[in-house]
Coordinates of C-alpha atoms in Angstrom, one line a residue:
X1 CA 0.0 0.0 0.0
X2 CA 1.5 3.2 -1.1
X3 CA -1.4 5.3 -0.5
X4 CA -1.1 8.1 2.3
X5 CA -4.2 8.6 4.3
X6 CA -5.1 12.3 5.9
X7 CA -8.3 11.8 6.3
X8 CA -9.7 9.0 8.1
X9 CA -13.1 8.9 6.3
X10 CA -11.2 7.9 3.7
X11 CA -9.8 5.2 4.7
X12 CA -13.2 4.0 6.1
X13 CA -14.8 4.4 2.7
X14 CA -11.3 2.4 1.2
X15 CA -12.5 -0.3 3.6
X16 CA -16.0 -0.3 2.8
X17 CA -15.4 -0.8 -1.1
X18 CA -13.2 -3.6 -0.6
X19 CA -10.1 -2.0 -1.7
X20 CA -8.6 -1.7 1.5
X21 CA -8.0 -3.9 4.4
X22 CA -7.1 -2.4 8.2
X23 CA -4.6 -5.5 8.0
X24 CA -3.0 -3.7 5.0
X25 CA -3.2 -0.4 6.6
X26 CA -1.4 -1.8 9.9
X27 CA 1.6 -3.1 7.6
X28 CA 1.9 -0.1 6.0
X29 CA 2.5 1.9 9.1
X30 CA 4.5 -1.0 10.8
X31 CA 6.8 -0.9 7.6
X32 CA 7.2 3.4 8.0
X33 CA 8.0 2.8 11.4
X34 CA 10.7 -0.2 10.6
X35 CA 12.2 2.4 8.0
X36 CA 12.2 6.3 9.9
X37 CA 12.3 4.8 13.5
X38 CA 15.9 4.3 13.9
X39 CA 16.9 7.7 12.1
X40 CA 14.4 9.9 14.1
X41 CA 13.9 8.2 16.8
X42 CA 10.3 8.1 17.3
X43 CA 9.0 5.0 18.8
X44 CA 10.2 3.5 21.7
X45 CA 7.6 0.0 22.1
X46 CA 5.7 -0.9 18.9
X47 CA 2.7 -3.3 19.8
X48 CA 3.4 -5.3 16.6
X49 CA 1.0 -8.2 16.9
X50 CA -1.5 -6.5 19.6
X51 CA -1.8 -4.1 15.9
X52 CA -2.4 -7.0 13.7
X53 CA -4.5 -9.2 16.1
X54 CA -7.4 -5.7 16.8
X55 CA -6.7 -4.8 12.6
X56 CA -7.9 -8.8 11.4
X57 CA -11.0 -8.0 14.4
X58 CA -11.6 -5.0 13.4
X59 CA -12.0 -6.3 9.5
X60 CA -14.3 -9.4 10.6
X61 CA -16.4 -6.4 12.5
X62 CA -16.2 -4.1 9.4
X63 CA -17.7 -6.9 7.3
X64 CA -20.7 -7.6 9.7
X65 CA -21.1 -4.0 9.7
X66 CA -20.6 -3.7 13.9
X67 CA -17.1 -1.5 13.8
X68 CA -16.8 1.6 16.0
X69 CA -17.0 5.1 14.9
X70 CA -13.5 4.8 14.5
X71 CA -12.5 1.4 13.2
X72 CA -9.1 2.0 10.5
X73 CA -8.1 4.9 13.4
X74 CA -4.4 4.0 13.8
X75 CA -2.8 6.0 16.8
X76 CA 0.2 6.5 19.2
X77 CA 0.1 8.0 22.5
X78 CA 3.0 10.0 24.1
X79 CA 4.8 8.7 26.7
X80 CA 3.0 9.8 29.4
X81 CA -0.2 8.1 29.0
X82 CA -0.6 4.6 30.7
X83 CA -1.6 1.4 28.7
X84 CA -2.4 -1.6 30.6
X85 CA 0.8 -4.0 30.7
X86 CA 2.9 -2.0 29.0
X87 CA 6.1 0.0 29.7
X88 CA 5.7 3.9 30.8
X89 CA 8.9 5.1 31.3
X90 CA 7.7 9.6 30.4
X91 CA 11.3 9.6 28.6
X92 CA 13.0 9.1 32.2
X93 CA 15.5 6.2 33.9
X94 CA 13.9 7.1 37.3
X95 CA 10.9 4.9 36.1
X96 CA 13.1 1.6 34.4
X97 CA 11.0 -1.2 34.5
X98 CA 7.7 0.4 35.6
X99 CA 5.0 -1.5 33.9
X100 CA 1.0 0.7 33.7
X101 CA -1.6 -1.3 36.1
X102 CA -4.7 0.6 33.9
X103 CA -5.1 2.4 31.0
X104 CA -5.9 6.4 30.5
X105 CA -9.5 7.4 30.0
X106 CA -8.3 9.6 27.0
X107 CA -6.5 5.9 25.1
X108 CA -9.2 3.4 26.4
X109 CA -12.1 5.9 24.6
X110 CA -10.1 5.4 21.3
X111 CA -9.4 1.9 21.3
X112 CA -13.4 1.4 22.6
X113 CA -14.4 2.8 19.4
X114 CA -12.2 0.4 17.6
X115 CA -9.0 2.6 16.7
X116 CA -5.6 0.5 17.3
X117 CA -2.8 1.8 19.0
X118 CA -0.1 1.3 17.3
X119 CA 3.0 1.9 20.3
X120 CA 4.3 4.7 22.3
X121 CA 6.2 7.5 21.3
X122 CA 9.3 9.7 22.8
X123 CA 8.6 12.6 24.4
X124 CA 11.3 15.0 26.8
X125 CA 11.6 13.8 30.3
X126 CA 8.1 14.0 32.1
X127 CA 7.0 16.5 29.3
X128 CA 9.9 19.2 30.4
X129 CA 10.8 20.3 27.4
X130 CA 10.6 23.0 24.2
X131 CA 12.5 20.3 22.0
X132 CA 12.0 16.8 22.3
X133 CA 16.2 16.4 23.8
X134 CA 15.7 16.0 27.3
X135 CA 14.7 12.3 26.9
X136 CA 17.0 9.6 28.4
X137 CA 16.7 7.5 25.1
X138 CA 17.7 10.1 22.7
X139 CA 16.5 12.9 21.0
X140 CA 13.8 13.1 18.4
X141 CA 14.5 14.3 14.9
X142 CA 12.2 16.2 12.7
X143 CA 11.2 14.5 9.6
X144 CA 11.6 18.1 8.0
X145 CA 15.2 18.5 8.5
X146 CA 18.3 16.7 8.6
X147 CA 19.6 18.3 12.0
X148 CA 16.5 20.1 13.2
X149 CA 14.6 19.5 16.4
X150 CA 10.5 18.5 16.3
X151 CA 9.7 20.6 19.0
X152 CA 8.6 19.3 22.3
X153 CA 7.6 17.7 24.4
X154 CA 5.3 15.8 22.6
X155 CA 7.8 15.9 19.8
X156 CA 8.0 12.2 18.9
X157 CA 4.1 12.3 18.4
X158 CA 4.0 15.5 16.0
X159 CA 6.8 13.4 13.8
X160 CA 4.9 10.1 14.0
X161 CA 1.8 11.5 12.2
X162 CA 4.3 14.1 10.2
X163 CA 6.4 11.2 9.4
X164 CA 2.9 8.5 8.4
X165 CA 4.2 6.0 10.5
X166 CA 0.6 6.5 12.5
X167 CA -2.8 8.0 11.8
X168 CA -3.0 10.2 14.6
X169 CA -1.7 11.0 17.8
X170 CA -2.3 11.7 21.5
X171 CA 0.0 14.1 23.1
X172 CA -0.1 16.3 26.5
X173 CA -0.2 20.0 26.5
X174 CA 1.0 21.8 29.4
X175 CA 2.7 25.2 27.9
X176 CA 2.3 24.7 24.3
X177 CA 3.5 20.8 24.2
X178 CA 1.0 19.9 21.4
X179 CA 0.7 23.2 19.2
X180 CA 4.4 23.8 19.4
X181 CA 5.7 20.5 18.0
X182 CA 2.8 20.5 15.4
X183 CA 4.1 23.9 14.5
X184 CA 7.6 22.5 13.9
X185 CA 6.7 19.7 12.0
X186 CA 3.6 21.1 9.8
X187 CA 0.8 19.0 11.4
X188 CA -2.7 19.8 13.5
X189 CA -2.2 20.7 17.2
X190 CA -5.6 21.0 19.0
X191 CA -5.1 22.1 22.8
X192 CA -8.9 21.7 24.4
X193 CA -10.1 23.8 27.1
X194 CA -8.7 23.1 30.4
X195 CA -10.6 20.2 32.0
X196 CA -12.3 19.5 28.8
X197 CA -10.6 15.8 28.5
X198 CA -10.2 13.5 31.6
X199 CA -6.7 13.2 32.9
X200 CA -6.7 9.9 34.4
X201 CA -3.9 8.3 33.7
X202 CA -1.8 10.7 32.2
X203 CA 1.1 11.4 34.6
X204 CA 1.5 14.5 36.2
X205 CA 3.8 17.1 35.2
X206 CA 1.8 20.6 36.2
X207 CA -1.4 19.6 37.5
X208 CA -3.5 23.0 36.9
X209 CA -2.4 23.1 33.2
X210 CA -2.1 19.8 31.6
X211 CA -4.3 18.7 29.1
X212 CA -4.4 15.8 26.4
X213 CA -4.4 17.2 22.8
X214 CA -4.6 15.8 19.5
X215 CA -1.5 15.9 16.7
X216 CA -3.5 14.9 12.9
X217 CA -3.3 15.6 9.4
X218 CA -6.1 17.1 9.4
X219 CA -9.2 19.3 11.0
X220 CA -11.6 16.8 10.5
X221 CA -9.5 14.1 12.6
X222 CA -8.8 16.1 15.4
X223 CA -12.6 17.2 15.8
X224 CA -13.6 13.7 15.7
X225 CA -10.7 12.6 18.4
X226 CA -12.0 15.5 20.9
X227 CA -15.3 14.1 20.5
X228 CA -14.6 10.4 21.5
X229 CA -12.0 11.6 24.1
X230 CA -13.9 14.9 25.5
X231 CA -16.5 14.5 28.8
X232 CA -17.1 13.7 32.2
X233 CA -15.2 10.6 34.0
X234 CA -15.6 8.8 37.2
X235 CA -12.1 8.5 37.5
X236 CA -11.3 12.4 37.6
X237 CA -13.0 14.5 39.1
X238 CA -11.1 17.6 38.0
X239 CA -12.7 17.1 34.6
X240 CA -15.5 19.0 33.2
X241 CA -19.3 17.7 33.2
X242 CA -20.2 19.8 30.1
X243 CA -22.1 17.9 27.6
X244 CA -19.8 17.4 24.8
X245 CA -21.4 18.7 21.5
X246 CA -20.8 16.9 17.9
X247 CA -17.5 18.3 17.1
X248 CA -17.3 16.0 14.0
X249 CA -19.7 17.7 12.5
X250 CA -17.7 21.1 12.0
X251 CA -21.1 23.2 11.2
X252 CA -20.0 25.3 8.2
X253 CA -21.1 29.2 8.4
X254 CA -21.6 32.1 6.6
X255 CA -20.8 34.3 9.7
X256 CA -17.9 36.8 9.9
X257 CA -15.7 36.9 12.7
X258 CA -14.0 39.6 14.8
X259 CA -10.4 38.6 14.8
X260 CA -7.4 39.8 17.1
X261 CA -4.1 40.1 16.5
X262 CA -1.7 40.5 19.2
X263 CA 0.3 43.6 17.7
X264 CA 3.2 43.4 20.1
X265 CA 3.4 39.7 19.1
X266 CA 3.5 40.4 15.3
X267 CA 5.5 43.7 15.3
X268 CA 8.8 42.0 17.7
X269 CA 11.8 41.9 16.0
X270 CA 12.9 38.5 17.7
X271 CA 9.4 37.3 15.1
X272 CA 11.4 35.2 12.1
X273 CA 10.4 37.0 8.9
X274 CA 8.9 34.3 7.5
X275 CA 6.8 33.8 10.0
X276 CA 5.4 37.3 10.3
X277 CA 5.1 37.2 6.4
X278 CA 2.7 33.8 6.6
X279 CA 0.5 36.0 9.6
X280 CA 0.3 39.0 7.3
X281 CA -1.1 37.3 4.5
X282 CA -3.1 35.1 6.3
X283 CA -4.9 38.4 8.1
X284 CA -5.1 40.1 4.1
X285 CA -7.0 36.8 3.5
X286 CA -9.0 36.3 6.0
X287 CA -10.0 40.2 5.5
X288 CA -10.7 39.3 1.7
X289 CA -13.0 36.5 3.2
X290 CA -14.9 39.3 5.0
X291 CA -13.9 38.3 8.5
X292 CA -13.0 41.9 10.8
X293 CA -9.2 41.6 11.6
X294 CA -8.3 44.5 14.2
X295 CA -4.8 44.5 16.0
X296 CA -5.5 44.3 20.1
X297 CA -3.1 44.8 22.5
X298 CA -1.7 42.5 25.8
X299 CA 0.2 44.5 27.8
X300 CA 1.3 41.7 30.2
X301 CA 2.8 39.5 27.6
X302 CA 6.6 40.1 29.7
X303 CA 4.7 38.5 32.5
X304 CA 3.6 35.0 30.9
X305 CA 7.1 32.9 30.7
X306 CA 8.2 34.0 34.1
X307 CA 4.8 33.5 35.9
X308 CA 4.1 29.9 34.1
X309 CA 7.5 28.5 35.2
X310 CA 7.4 29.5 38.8
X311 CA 3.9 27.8 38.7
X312 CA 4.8 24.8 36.8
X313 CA 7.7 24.3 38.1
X314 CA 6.2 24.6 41.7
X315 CA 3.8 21.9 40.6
X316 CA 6.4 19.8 39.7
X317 CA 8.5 19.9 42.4
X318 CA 5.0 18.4 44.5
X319 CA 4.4 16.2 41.7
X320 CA 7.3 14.7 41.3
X321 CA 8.5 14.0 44.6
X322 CA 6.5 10.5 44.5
X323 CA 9.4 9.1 42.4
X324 CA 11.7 8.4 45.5
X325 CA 13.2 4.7 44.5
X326 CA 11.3 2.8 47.3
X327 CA 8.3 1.8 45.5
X328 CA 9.1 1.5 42.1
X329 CA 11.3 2.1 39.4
X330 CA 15.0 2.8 39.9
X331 CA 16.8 2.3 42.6
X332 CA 20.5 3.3 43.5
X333 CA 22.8 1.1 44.3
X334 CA 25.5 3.0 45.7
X335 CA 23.0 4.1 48.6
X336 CA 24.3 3.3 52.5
X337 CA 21.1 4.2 54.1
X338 CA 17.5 5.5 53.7
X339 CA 18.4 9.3 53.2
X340 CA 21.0 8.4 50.5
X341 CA 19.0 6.0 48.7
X342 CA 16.3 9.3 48.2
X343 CA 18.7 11.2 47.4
X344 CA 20.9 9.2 45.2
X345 CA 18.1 7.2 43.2
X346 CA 16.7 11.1 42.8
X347 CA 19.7 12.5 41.4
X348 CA 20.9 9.5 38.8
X349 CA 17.1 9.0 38.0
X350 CA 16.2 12.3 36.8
X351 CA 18.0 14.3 33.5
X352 CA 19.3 17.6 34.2
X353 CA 16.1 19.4 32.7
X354 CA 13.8 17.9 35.3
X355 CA 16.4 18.6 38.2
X356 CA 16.4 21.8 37.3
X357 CA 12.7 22.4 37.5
X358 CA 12.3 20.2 40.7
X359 CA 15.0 22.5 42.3
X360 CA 14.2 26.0 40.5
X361 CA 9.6 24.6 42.1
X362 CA 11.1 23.5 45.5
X363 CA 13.1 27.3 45.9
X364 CA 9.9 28.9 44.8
X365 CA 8.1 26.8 47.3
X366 CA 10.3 27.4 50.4
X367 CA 9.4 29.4 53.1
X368 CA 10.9 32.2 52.6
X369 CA 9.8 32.5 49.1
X370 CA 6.8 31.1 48.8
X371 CA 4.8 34.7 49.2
X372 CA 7.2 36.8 47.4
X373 CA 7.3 34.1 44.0
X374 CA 4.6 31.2 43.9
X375 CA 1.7 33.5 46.1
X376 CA 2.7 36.7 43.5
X377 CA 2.8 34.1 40.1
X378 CA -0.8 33.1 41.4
X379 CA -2.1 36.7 41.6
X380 CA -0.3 37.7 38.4
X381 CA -1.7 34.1 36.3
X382 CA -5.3 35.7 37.7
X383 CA -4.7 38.5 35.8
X384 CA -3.2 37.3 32.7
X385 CA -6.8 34.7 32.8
X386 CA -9.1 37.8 33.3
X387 CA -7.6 39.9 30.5
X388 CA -7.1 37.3 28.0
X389 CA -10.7 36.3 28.8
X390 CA -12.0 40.6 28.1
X391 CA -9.7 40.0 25.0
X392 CA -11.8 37.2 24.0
X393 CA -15.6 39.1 24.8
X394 CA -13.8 41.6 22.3
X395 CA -12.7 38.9 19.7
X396 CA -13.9 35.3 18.6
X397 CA -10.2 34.4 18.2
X398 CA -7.4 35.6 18.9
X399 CA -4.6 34.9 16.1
X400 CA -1.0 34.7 16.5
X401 CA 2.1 32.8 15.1
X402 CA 2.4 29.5 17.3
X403 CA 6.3 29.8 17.6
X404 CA 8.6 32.7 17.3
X405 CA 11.0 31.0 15.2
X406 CA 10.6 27.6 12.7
X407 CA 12.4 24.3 14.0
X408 CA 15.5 24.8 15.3
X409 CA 19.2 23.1 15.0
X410 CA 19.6 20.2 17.4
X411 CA 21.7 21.4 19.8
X412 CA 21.1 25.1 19.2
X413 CA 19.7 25.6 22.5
X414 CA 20.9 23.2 25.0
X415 CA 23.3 25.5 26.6
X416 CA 20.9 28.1 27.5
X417 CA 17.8 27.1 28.7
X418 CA 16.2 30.6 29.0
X419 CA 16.4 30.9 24.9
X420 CA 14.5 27.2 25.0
X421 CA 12.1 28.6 27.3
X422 CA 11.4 31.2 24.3
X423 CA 10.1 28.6 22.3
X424 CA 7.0 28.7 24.4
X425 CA 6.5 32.5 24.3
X426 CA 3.0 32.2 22.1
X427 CA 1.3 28.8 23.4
X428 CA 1.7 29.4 26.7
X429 CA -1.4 32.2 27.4
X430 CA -3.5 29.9 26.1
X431 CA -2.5 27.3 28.8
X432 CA -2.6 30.2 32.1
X433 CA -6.0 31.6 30.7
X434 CA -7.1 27.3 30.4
X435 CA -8.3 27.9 27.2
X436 CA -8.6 26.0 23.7
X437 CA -5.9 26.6 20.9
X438 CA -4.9 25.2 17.5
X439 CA -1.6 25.2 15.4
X440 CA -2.6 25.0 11.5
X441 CA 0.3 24.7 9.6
X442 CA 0.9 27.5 7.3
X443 CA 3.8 27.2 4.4
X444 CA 7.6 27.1 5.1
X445 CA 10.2 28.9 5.4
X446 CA 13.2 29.3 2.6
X447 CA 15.3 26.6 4.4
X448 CA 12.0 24.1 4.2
X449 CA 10.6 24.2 7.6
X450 CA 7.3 24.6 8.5
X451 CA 5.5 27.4 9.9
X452 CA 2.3 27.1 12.3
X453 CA -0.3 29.5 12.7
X454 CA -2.1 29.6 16.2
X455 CA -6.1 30.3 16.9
X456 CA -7.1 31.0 20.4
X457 CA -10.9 31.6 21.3
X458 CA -12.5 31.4 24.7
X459 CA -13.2 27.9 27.1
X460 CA -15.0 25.4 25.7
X461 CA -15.8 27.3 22.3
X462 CA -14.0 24.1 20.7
X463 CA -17.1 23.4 18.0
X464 CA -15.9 27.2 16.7
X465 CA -12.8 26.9 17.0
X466 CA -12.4 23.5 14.7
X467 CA -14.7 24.9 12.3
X468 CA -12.9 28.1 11.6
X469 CA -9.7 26.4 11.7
X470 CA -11.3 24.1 8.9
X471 CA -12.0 27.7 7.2
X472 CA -8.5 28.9 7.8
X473 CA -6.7 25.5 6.2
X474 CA -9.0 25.8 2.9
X475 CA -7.9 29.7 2.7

C-alpha cells in the first residue's frame, strides 16, 4: 500500500469498497515505522502483533457492519499516557521497569471505538521540554530537517503523524507541548479547554495546566478525536461535566468573525520573517473573506514565561517527589542508608532538565519564598486569565504565530535554557488563561521548515474553534 491517508473517512470508505483492508493499513505503518524509527527516533515500544491481532477483528467487524466510529483509526500516545501492561517510562530512567496497572480514559475511549494503537512515542523527560532532547533515550529528529529539532515535548508524536508512521496521535499539552511540535513539524495541534478531557492516567507534570491534545493531518480528525475523548469521568474528578457537542460535524457558516491580533506579538523583531510574512497574508485573507481583523493589544505579555515557570515548576517539584526509589522504578545502588538511597536514586534518575525544575519549584516553594514568588505568580496568572478572557468578549479568536521561530538546530539551544524557554513564548497564554488553541500549519520557510499558525478563542468554544480552523486551512 503506497497510499497516504489524511483523512480517516477515507480510509473508512477504502475499507467499505473492498479496496482496502485495516490488516493492510497496519503493515503499512508498521513498515514506515521499521524504516524512519531508527533515524528519528520516534517510537520507543511498537505493539506489533497486539496491531495486527485488533486490525484482522476489526475487519471481521467491518464486514458484519458492527465496527466503531472509529474502526481504521491508527494512533500512538506519548509517553505519558498509561496502557495496561505496558512500559511507561515519560522519557526518564527514574521509572526503568515500571509497567501501567490501567489504561488512560483519553486511550481506552479510542481503542473502545475500535481505533488501534499502534506503540508509544518519545517525548522530553516528564513533558519538560521545548525540544524533544531532554529524553533519556535520545533525542527526536524532525522528519523536515536533517539536524533540526520536532519541538517538544510531545515531539515524537508530531513526527509520528508528520512522518505516516501512525494516523493520529495523542500528546499532553501543558505550555504549548501539542501546538508547538505540530508547528515545527507542519501537522494539526488542537489544545482543548482546560478540563475539557479526563486526565486519568496521564502522569502528572503541572497539575492546573495539563491537558491531552490531538496531533492529525487534518481538522476533521482532530474534531472527531476530541469528540470520542472529550466529557465527564468517574475517574477524575477535575474534569469538566459539560455535555460534549458533535464536534465531527464542523457546522459550516456564513458568519464573519471579529479577529485579534496581538500587535506586540506580530511587530517583535525577535518574530522570524517568515513567519510574520505567513500571519500577514493570512490576516489580508481572512479580511478578503470578509472576517474583521483588528490589531488588540496585551500588555502583560513580559509576565507569561516567568509566571508559568514559577507555577509549573512549583507543581512539579509536588508532583514529582512521589518518584523516590522505594516503590518502584530505579533504585540506587550506591546508597548506604534510607536518606542516600532518596537522594541518590533522585539524582541519577532524573536528567538535568527535570532537576532543574524540581529544584528551581522547591526554591519557589520554600518558606521564605513562597509569598514573594509562587503566592505573587498566582495573583499575576489571575490576571493574565481575566484579561485574556475581556480579550476574548472583544474577539472570537485571537490569532498569533504558534512559535517565534521555525524548528530549530539540534543542539542550538541546550546550553541556555532561557532561549528554549522562548520557544513557548506564544502557546503558553492559552495554557494560564485554560483555554482552547490550535496550530494550523501554514507554508515554510526558505530553508524548508514549516511554519504554524495559532487560533485561540474562549473555554470550551472548541465546535468554533475546529470549524474556523477548517475555514482557515482551505484559505
Amino acid at each position: 500500500m503506497d497510499k497516504r491517508y489524511t483523512h480517516l473517512s477515507d480510509i473508512q470508505r477504502d475499507a467499505r469498497e473492498g479496496t482496502l483492508t485495516i490488516g493492510a493499513l497496519i503493515e503499512h505503518y508498521l513498515q514506515n515505522i521499521k524504516a524512519h524509527n531508527p533515524k528519528h527516533n520516534v517510537f520507543l515500544n511498537v505493539f506489533e502483533d497486539e496491531a495486527r491481532q485488533s486490525a484482522a477483528e476489526i475487519d471481521q467487524k467491518l464486514q458484519k457492519g458492527t465496527a466503531g466510529r472509529l474502526a481504521g483509526l491508527v494512533f500512538g500516545v506519548k509517553d505519558v499516557l498509561c496502557v495496561t501492561d505496558k512500559e511507561l517510562s515519560c522519557g526518564s530512567q527514574i521509572l526503568n521497569g515500571f509497567r501501567s496497572q490501567f489504561t488512560s480514559t483519553a486511550v481506552q475511549r479510542l481503542l473502545d471505538e475500535d481505533a488501534i494503537l499502534i506503540g508509544t512515542q518519545n517525548c522530553d523527560e516528564f513533558a519538560m521540554g521545548s525540544s524533544c532532547e531532554n529524553s533519556s533515550f535520545g533525542p527526536v529528529v524532525n522528519g523536515a530537517g536533517e539536524n533540526r529539532v520536532p519541538g517538544g515535548s510531545s515531539g515524537g508524536s508530531a513526527v509520528a503523524v508528520q512522518m505516516d508512521m501512525c494516523h493520529i496521535s495523542l500528546g499532553s499539552d501543558t505550555g504549548g507541548s501539542v501546538r508547538q511540535p505540530a508547528a515545527f513539524c507542519g501537522v494539526y495541534g488542537l489544545k482543548p479547554t482546560y478540563s475539557r478531557v479526563s486526565r486519568h492516567g496521564l502522569v502528572a507534570y503541572a497539575s492546573s495546566f495539563d491537558i491531552i491534545g490531538v496531533l492529525s493531518n487534518s481538522v476533521e480528525d482532530a474534531a472527531l478525536t476530541l469528540e470520542v475523548i472529550a466529557g465527564a469521568d468517574e475517574y477524575d474528578a477535575t474534569v469538566s461535566t459539560e455535555p460534549v457537542p458533535a464536534y465531527s460535524e464542523l457546522p459550516a457558516t456564513d458568519k464573519k468573525y471579529r479577529i485579534g491580533y496581538i500587535q506586540e506579538i506580530l511587530e517583535s523583531n525577535s518574530l522570524e520573517p517568515a513567519i510574520k510574512e505567513a500571519s500577514f497574508s493570512l490576516i489580508e485573507k481572512m479580511k478578503a473573506e470578509g472576517h474583521e481583523v483588528t490589531p488588540v493589544s496585551f500588555n502583560y505579555l513580559d509576565y507569561i514565561l516567568p509566571t508559568y515557570y514559577i507555577l509549573t515548576t512549583a507543581e512539579a517539584s509536588s508532583n514529582l517527589s512521589r518518584y523516590d526509589g522505594v516503590r518502584y522504578g530505579y533504585r540506587s545502588g550506591n546508597s548506604k542508608d534510607l536518606e542516600s538511597m532518596y537522594k541518590k536514586s533522585r539524582t541519577e534518575g532524573f536528567g538535568e532538565e527535570v532537576l532543574r525544575r524540581i529544584l528551581l519549584g522547591t526554591f519557589v516553594l520554600s518558606a521564605s519564598y513562597y509569598d514573594a514568588y509562587f503566592t505573587q505568580a498566582q495573583k499575576v496568572r489571575r490576571i493574565i486569565q481575566e484579561k485574556t478572557l475581556q480579550m476574548l468578549e472583544d474577539c472570537d479568536f485571537v490569532l498569533s504565530p504558534t512559535t517565534p521561530t521555525t524548528a530549530f538546530a539540534l543542539g542550538e539551544n541546550t546550553q541556555d535554557p532561557l532561549q528554549m524557554y522562548l520557544a513557548d513564548l506564544y502557546t503558553v497564554q492559552a495554557s494560564l488563561a485554560g483555554v482552547p488553541a490550535m496550530s494550523i500549519p501554514r507554508g515554510e520557510d526558505l530553508d524548508g521548515m514549516p511554519i504554524g499558525i495559532q487560533l485561540m478563542t474562549s473555554a470550551f468554544n472548541e465546535v468554533q474553534l475546529l470549524s474556523f480552523s477548517k475555514e482557515v486551512a482551505d484559505m
